[in-house]
Amino acid sequence: MLAAEIAVETDLSQPYPGLRPFESEEVLKFYGREAHTAELLRRLSENRFIAVVGNSGSGKSSLVRAGLLPALYRGRLLGATSQWRICIMRPGETPTKALARALSEQSVFSADETAVLAEINRSSLGLVRAVRFTQFAPGESLLLVVDQFEELFRFAHERKEQDGGAEARLFVASLLEAADLSSAPVYVVLTMRSDFLGDCSQFPGLPEGLNRGQYLIPRMTREQLRTAIEKPLRLAGARMTSRLVELLLNELGDDTGQLPVLQHALNRTFHEWNRERKTSEVGVEHYAAAGEMRGALNAHAESLLDAAGEQWTEKVFRCLTTVERGRRVRRPTRLDRLLKIVDAPDETAKKKVLDVIGIYSHPDHAMLVWSGKDLTEESVIDIAHESLIEHWSRLKGWVTAEQDASSLYHAAALDAAAKRRGAAAQWRSRKLAEARDFLQNGPWNQAWAARLQDSDTSLPDFSEVKNFVESEAEAENAEDAARESIRRRELNAERHAKEDAETLAAAERRAKEDAEARAEAEARAKIAERRAKRWIVFGGVLLLGLFGLGLWDQYGRRAALEAQKKLATATDLAATLRSQIDASDQLLKENRKKEQDLKDQIAAAGRSSEAKQLKSKLEEVVNQNTQIQSQRSQAEAKLSVEARNGTRINPIDGLTYVFIPPGSFLMGCSPGDNECYNDEKPPKTVQIPSGFWIGQTEVTQAAWLKVMSGKSPSKFKGDRLPVERVTFDQADDYCRKIGGSLPTEQQWEYAARAGSTAAPYGSLDAVAWYSGNSGNTTHPVGQKQANAFGLYDMLGNVWEWTSSEYAPGLKVVRGGSWYNDSRLVRASLRSRDELATRGDNLGFRCAGDILSMK
């Protein structure tokens, strides 16, 4: 049969499955594991209970599905025929029900799932009785495959408070009893990640069973990997260049935990070649176009966002992931529960969710999988492999955001319970704003919260947590209203005082005008006799004035030309000084080499006459180095002085940076500011010993895209808008790349105040975007009034990261944002965020030393 015909009959139009495991019907694509399959068959013939164990990505599921099962059907197991009833399942959220469904599909005991479930729930011998009552054909055997067995440990933990782990123990005991059954040929094969071996000790009999029948999946050798890469292509009528094969083998190295990533890279490489087939071989150019192993998965997942829709894609994938023991892992979820968690109550929203699942589970992409043949509300949706979480950068951010939302909910739940008991629990400002946003826009809802209650039944019901947050919001609104009432009264008092002052000034002005009118009337009598003299004097003054204006105009032009010459001279001087510094560095480098060479020659010459001559030369070189270093220091000092004159544009990000001179200022609560928090008190004098550069504006999205690779992370899109939704590490990395660093909070407040001691450095509406004027969005930088240093948006628009630590794991953020009211948009306010925080009201600006901005 021709390769093309084989490809059609075995679906080899795409020879690599991608992230998902190989299936039984893909046996013709499955290469490199022949020896491992034979060993697994040998062990299964000796022990009917086998656990295939290995690290994530080592190929456990593929070995069982595409290696072991086809071999069983071919009659390769000693002591058994080729007649099999094979039940494949995953524990998921309901292990005994999943087992009953798998058994009923193979008519074990009954084709009625409910009847099978009732039988196996009777006791640990329920599965044994179900097998005994089944009418097996002569020589027929039963194989139970429990894939992803480690899911049982998550289920046991989440249900511990509800049933004490009874269902999980029954499930394990049923498998062990069935494998020990001697009157019927029942075999049990588990697949499990090796890092969960320690969890097996919580189930009686399971460690003993593993000791007898554990198969630790071996690493594939280089030749086995070569076979797995090359042979599937040949069945599809294609070949791979030896250069690409060697490149793939070298990149994979000994890390066979990356097999799903390799299969995905091969899948996308074949896809690139298959689009045009300009060459007869799949080569390095197709691999590069696919994004290679490092980037293919991220690029592929990103490319599907537009079709799937980013909003619903984020909701679905956040629902399917979690963090356990500090690791990002999958969280399989039934479709009906997923729809409730992501808040898809109507048909339109449900269609959006199904579109996401359909696109990411398509065979060409294979990033999502579901249980069962058809997608129903009982289907369990899952990520094809955890490699997707580690290699899709956007998904890692979503997992972090989900963990942050869970942590905040847990804190709210504890405070809600404490408030019920009469303890004081008050939420205000940013934390309360985030909680309200989670309630209004997701992910907080009844179904979402139920997951947290599954693992911690001490948490109060979602309705109580919701009422707590809403009551805190009402309390804050009441406080705001009270403050606003006081502010209005103060403004009214100020307005009345101003009106009274204006009335008094108007009266004084009228009195002055009356006095001037009287004086003018008295002077009219003398006008006639003085007219001639006044004309002469006026004429002379007029001529002199015109002459003076001509001289002044000429002087002004000369002054302007002189200023331009000075500016050009200053620019030329700076360039000359930099050239002098560079030349000095080169001479010092050469002379130090000469100095070392002379020292080596002197050591070799010993006490000979030649040594004296060499020492004389060494002394000359040392003197020259001293002179060169002195000249360099002078040039550097002059350049520092020149650098203070004006602003500089950083060529790396294209932003303007302003020099802030050294000085001292009063840091902390401003005089007369009644809104200050304890961490702003008491104010203290702080010395800034050295000048520094700081961004004239917050870092814009255009600058971010110029320096950092990838898309803008911001929620609000626009080149001139400040970049937001960046973590501390991302902001710090940006500043380092442009030659600077994040400012300390002392530098930030000194630069923000610019000599002012007021809470804002001007009228708040004039200098800042905040909740009172922002319209709930960020704005292009530099639209408000600058402070005395010429810096824009030091208050409002977005919070700004600093390099200063507030507490372990927390960094200080400053300035307030578009989201905050006037209480938080003050020069002295200190807030803080965790390093991984990403908020649509959180950005940054960079600072640096004097010589770094050229």
PDB file of N, CA, C and O in Angstrom, residues 701-736:
ATOM      1  N   GLN A 701       3.031  53.295  26.258  1.00  0.00           N
ATOM      2  CA  GLN A 701       2.930  52.006  25.571  1.00  0.00           C
ATOM      3  C   GLN A 701       3.821  51.971  24.338  1.00  0.00           C
ATOM      4  O   GLN A 701       4.376  50.922  23.998  1.00  0.00           O
ATOM      5  N   ALA A 702       3.996  53.118  23.654  1.00  0.00           N
ATOM      6  CA  ALA A 702       4.893  53.157  22.493  1.00  0.00           C
ATOM      7  C   ALA A 702       6.323  52.862  22.924  1.00  0.00           C
ATOM      8  O   ALA A 702       7.048  52.109  22.251  1.00  0.00           O
ATOM      9  N   ALA A 703       6.760  53.453  24.059  1.00  0.00           N
ATOM     10  CA  ALA A 703       8.112  53.189  24.559  1.00  0.00           C
ATOM     11  C   ALA A 703       8.262  51.740  24.976  1.00  0.00           C
ATOM     12  O   ALA A 703       9.304  51.104  24.735  1.00  0.00           O
ATOM     13  N   TRP A 704       7.218  51.194  25.614  1.00  0.00           N
ATOM     14  CA  TRP A 704       7.259  49.779  26.038  1.00  0.00           C
ATOM     15  C   TRP A 704       7.469  48.861  24.831  1.00  0.00           C
ATOM     16  O   TRP A 704       8.306  47.967  24.848  1.00  0.00           O
ATOM     17  N   LEU A 705       6.700  49.072  23.763  1.00  0.00           N
ATOM     18  CA  LEU A 705       6.814  48.228  22.577  1.00  0.00           C
ATOM     19  C   LEU A 705       8.170  48.399  21.900  1.00  0.00           C
ATOM     20  O   LEU A 705       8.681  47.467  21.276  1.00  0.00           O
ATOM     21  N   LYS A 706       8.779  49.577  22.036  1.00  0.00           N
ATOM     22  CA  LYS A 706      10.092  49.811  21.441  1.00  0.00           C
ATOM     23  C   LYS A 706      11.177  49.034  22.170  1.00  0.00           C
ATOM     24  O   LYS A 706      12.145  48.570  21.571  1.00  0.00           O
ATOM     25  N   VAL A 707      11.026  48.863  23.499  1.00  0.00           N
ATOM     26  CA  VAL A 707      12.078  48.238  24.314  1.00  0.00           C
ATOM     27  C   VAL A 707      11.805  46.758  24.560  1.00  0.00           C
ATOM     28  O   VAL A 707      12.716  45.937  24.517  1.00  0.00           O
ATOM     29  N   MET A 708      10.535  46.407  24.823  1.00  0.00           N
ATOM     30  CA  MET A 708      10.191  45.042  25.210  1.00  0.00           C
ATOM     31  C   MET A 708       9.526  44.324  24.035  1.00  0.00           C
ATOM     32  O   MET A 708       8.823  44.923  23.232  1.00  0.00           O
ATOM     33  N   SER A 709       9.735  43.037  23.924  1.00  0.00           N
ATOM     34  CA  SER A 709       9.129  42.257  22.857  1.00  0.00           C
ATOM     35  C   SER A 709       7.690  41.891  23.228  1.00  0.00           C
ATOM     36  O   SER A 709       7.323  41.858  24.390  1.00  0.00           O
ATOM     37  N   GLY A 710       6.893  41.597  22.213  1.00  0.00           N
ATOM     38  CA  GLY A 710       5.523  41.178  22.468  1.00  0.00           C
ATOM     39  C   GLY A 710       4.544  42.339  22.445  1.00  0.00           C
ATOM     40  O   GLY A 710       4.897  43.477  22.144  1.00  0.00           O
ATOM     41  N   LYS A 711       3.275  42.035  22.794  1.00  0.00           N
ATOM     42  CA  LYS A 711       2.217  43.031  22.784  1.00  0.00           C
ATOM     43  C   LYS A 711       2.241  43.855  24.065  1.00  0.00           C
ATOM     44  O   LYS A 711       2.851  43.470  25.047  1.00  0.00           O
ATOM     45  N   SER A 712       1.556  45.001  23.992  1.00  0.00           N
ATOM     46  CA  SER A 712       1.392  45.792  25.205  1.00  0.00           C
ATOM     47  C   SER A 712       0.487  45.038  26.174  1.00  0.00           C
ATOM     48  O   SER A 712      -0.564  44.531  25.784  1.00  0.00           O
ATOM     49  N   PRO A 713       0.863  44.964  27.465  1.00  0.00           N
ATOM     50  CA  PRO A 713       0.022  44.255  28.433  1.00  0.00           C
ATOM     51  C   PRO A 713      -1.168  45.080  28.896  1.00  0.00           C
ATOM     52  O   PRO A 713      -1.972  44.601  29.682  1.00  0.00           O
ATOM     53  N   SER A 714      -1.279  46.317  28.422  1.00  0.00           N
ATOM     54  CA  SER A 714      -2.224  47.271  28.989  1.00  0.00           C
ATOM     55  C   SER A 714      -3.673  46.943  28.638  1.00  0.00           C
ATOM     56  O   SER A 714      -3.973  46.409  27.566  1.00  0.00           O
ATOM     57  N   LYS A 715      -4.574  47.308  29.546  1.00  0.00           N
ATOM     58  CA  LYS A 715      -6.010  47.176  29.283  1.00  0.00           C
ATOM     59  C   LYS A 715      -6.473  48.287  28.354  1.00  0.00           C
ATOM     60  O   LYS A 715      -7.216  48.048  27.410  1.00  0.00           O
ATOM     61  N   PHE A 716      -6.042  49.521  28.643  1.00  0.00           N
ATOM     62  CA  PHE A 716      -6.409  50.672  27.819  1.00  0.00           C
ATOM     63  C   PHE A 716      -5.324  50.848  26.752  1.00  0.00           C
ATOM     64  O   PHE A 716      -4.157  51.023  27.081  1.00  0.00           O
ATOM     65  N   LYS A 717      -5.705  50.790  25.461  1.00  0.00           N
ATOM     66  CA  LYS A 717      -4.732  50.769  24.386  1.00  0.00           C
ATOM     67  C   LYS A 717      -4.511  52.170  23.812  1.00  0.00           C
ATOM     68  O   LYS A 717      -5.460  52.916  23.584  1.00  0.00           O
ATOM     69  N   GLY A 718      -3.257  52.518  23.542  1.00  0.00           N
ATOM     70  CA  GLY A 718      -2.907  53.795  22.943  1.00  0.00           C
ATOM     71  C   GLY A 718      -1.425  54.075  23.102  1.00  0.00           C
ATOM     72  O   GLY A 718      -0.880  53.897  24.191  1.00  0.00           O
ATOM     73  N   ASP A 719      -0.753  54.510  22.028  1.00  0.00           N
ATOM     74  CA  ASP A 719       0.696  54.715  22.083  1.00  0.00           C
ATOM     75  C   ASP A 719       1.094  55.712  23.157  1.00  0.00           C
ATOM     76  O   ASP A 719       2.118  55.535  23.839  1.00  0.00           O
ATOM     77  N   ARG A 720       0.301  56.804  23.338  1.00  0.00           N
ATOM     78  CA  ARG A 720       0.661  57.844  24.286  1.00  0.00           C
ATOM     79  C   ARG A 720       0.083  57.583  25.678  1.00  0.00           C
ATOM     80  O   ARG A 720       0.356  58.344  26.603  1.00  0.00           O
ATOM     81  N   LEU A 721      -0.707  56.529  25.820  1.00  0.00           N
ATOM     82  CA  LEU A 721      -1.220  56.186  27.144  1.00  0.00           C
ATOM     83  C   LEU A 721      -0.124  55.515  27.956  1.00  0.00           C
ATOM     84  O   LEU A 721       0.755  54.840  27.393  1.00  0.00           O
ATOM     85  N   PRO A 722      -0.150  55.679  29.285  1.00  0.00           N
ATOM     86  CA  PRO A 722       0.866  54.994  30.095  1.00  0.00           C
ATOM     87  C   PRO A 722       0.681  53.488  30.016  1.00  0.00           C
ATOM     88  O   PRO A 722      -0.444  52.997  29.961  1.00  0.00           O
ATOM     89  N   VAL A 723       1.775  52.747  29.986  1.00  0.00           N
ATOM     90  CA  VAL A 723       1.685  51.299  30.023  1.00  0.00           C
ATOM     91  C   VAL A 723       1.254  50.889  31.431  1.00  0.00           C
ATOM     92  O   VAL A 723       1.690  51.461  32.421  1.00  0.00           O
ATOM     93  N   GLU A 724       0.326  49.924  31.524  1.00  0.00           N
ATOM     94  CA  GLU A 724      -0.134  49.429  32.830  1.00  0.00           C
ATOM     95  C   GLU A 724      -0.283  47.915  32.767  1.00  0.00           C
ATOM     96  O   GLU A 724       0.039  47.312  31.751  1.00  0.00           O
ATOM     97  N   ARG A 725      -0.718  47.334  33.871  1.00  0.00           N
ATOM     98  CA  ARG A 725      -0.769  45.871  34.020  1.00  0.00           C
ATOM     99  C   ARG A 725       0.622  45.256  33.861  1.00  0.00           C
ATOM    100  O   ARG A 725       0.805  44.238  33.197  1.00  0.00           O
ATOM    101  N   VAL A 726       1.635  45.909  34.458  1.00  0.00           N
ATOM    102  CA  VAL A 726       2.994  45.368  34.455  1.00  0.00           C
ATOM    103  C   VAL A 726       3.379  45.028  35.895  1.00  0.00           C
ATOM    104  O   VAL A 726       3.083  45.781  36.825  1.00  0.00           O
ATOM    105  N   THR A 727       4.036  43.888  36.080  1.00  0.00           N
ATOM    106  CA  THR A 727       4.499  43.497  37.400  1.00  0.00           C
ATOM    107  C   THR A 727       5.731  44.298  37.773  1.00  0.00           C
ATOM    108  O   THR A 727       6.332  44.991  36.932  1.00  0.00           O
ATOM    109  N   PHE A 728       6.142  44.184  39.037  1.00  0.00           N
ATOM    110  CA  PHE A 728       7.365  44.867  39.468  1.00  0.00           C
ATOM    111  C   PHE A 728       8.564  44.390  38.658  1.00  0.00           C
ATOM    112  O   PHE A 728       9.378  45.200  38.196  1.00  0.00           O
ATOM    113  N   ASP A 729       8.688  43.084  38.467  1.00  0.00           N
ATOM    114  CA  ASP A 729       9.847  42.543  37.749  1.00  0.00           C
ATOM    115  C   ASP A 729       9.875  43.030  36.314  1.00  0.00           C
ATOM    116  O   ASP A 729      10.948  43.316  35.760  1.00  0.00           O
ATOM    117  N   GLN A 730       8.697  43.147  35.676  1.00  0.00           N
ATOM    118  CA  GLN A 730       8.664  43.643  34.298  1.00  0.00           C
ATOM    119  C   GLN A 730       9.098  45.116  34.238  1.00  0.00           C
ATOM    120  O   GLN A 730       9.855  45.510  33.345  1.00  0.00           O
ATOM    121  N   ALA A 731       8.620  45.921  35.184  1.00  0.00           N
ATOM    122  CA  ALA A 731       9.014  47.328  35.223  1.00  0.00           C
ATOM    123  C   ALA A 731      10.511  47.468  35.500  1.00  0.00           C
ATOM    124  O   ALA A 731      11.215  48.263  34.856  1.00  0.00           O
ATOM    125  N   ASP A 732      11.017  46.690  36.442  1.00  0.00           N
ATOM    126  CA  ASP A 732      12.434  46.731  36.774  1.00  0.00           C
ATOM    127  C   ASP A 732      13.283  46.309  35.576  1.00  0.00           C
ATOM    128  O   ASP A 732      14.320  46.912  35.287  1.00  0.00           O
ATOM    129  N   ASP A 733      12.828  45.285  34.846  1.00  0.00           N
ATOM    130  CA  ASP A 733      13.562  44.797  33.672  1.00  0.00           C
ATOM    131  C   ASP A 733      13.613  45.875  32.596  1.00  0.00           C
ATOM    132  O   ASP A 733      14.651  46.102  31.954  1.00  0.00           O
ATOM    133  N   TYR A 734      12.491  46.579  32.374  1.00  0.00           N
ATOM    134  CA  TYR A 734      12.455  47.653  31.385  1.00  0.00           C
ATOM    135  C   TYR A 734      13.489  48.735  31.734  1.00  0.00           C
ATOM    136  O   TYR A 734      14.275  49.152  30.877  1.00  0.00           O
ATOM    137  N   CYS A 735      13.476  49.183  32.992  1.00  0.00           N
ATOM    138  CA  CYS A 735      14.378  50.260  33.394  1.00  0.00           C
ATOM    139  C   CYS A 735      15.841  49.854  33.233  1.00  0.00           C
ATOM    140  O   CYS A 735      16.687  50.666  32.840  1.00  0.00           O
ATOM    141  N   ARG A 736      16.128  48.604  33.533  1.00  0.00           N
ATOM    142  CA  ARG A 736      17.509  48.146  33.358  1.00  0.00           C
ATOM    143  C   ARG A 736      17.901  48.138  31.890  1.00  0.00           C
ATOM    144  O   ARG A 736      19.037  48.455  31.531  1.00  0.00           O
TER     145      ARG A 736
END
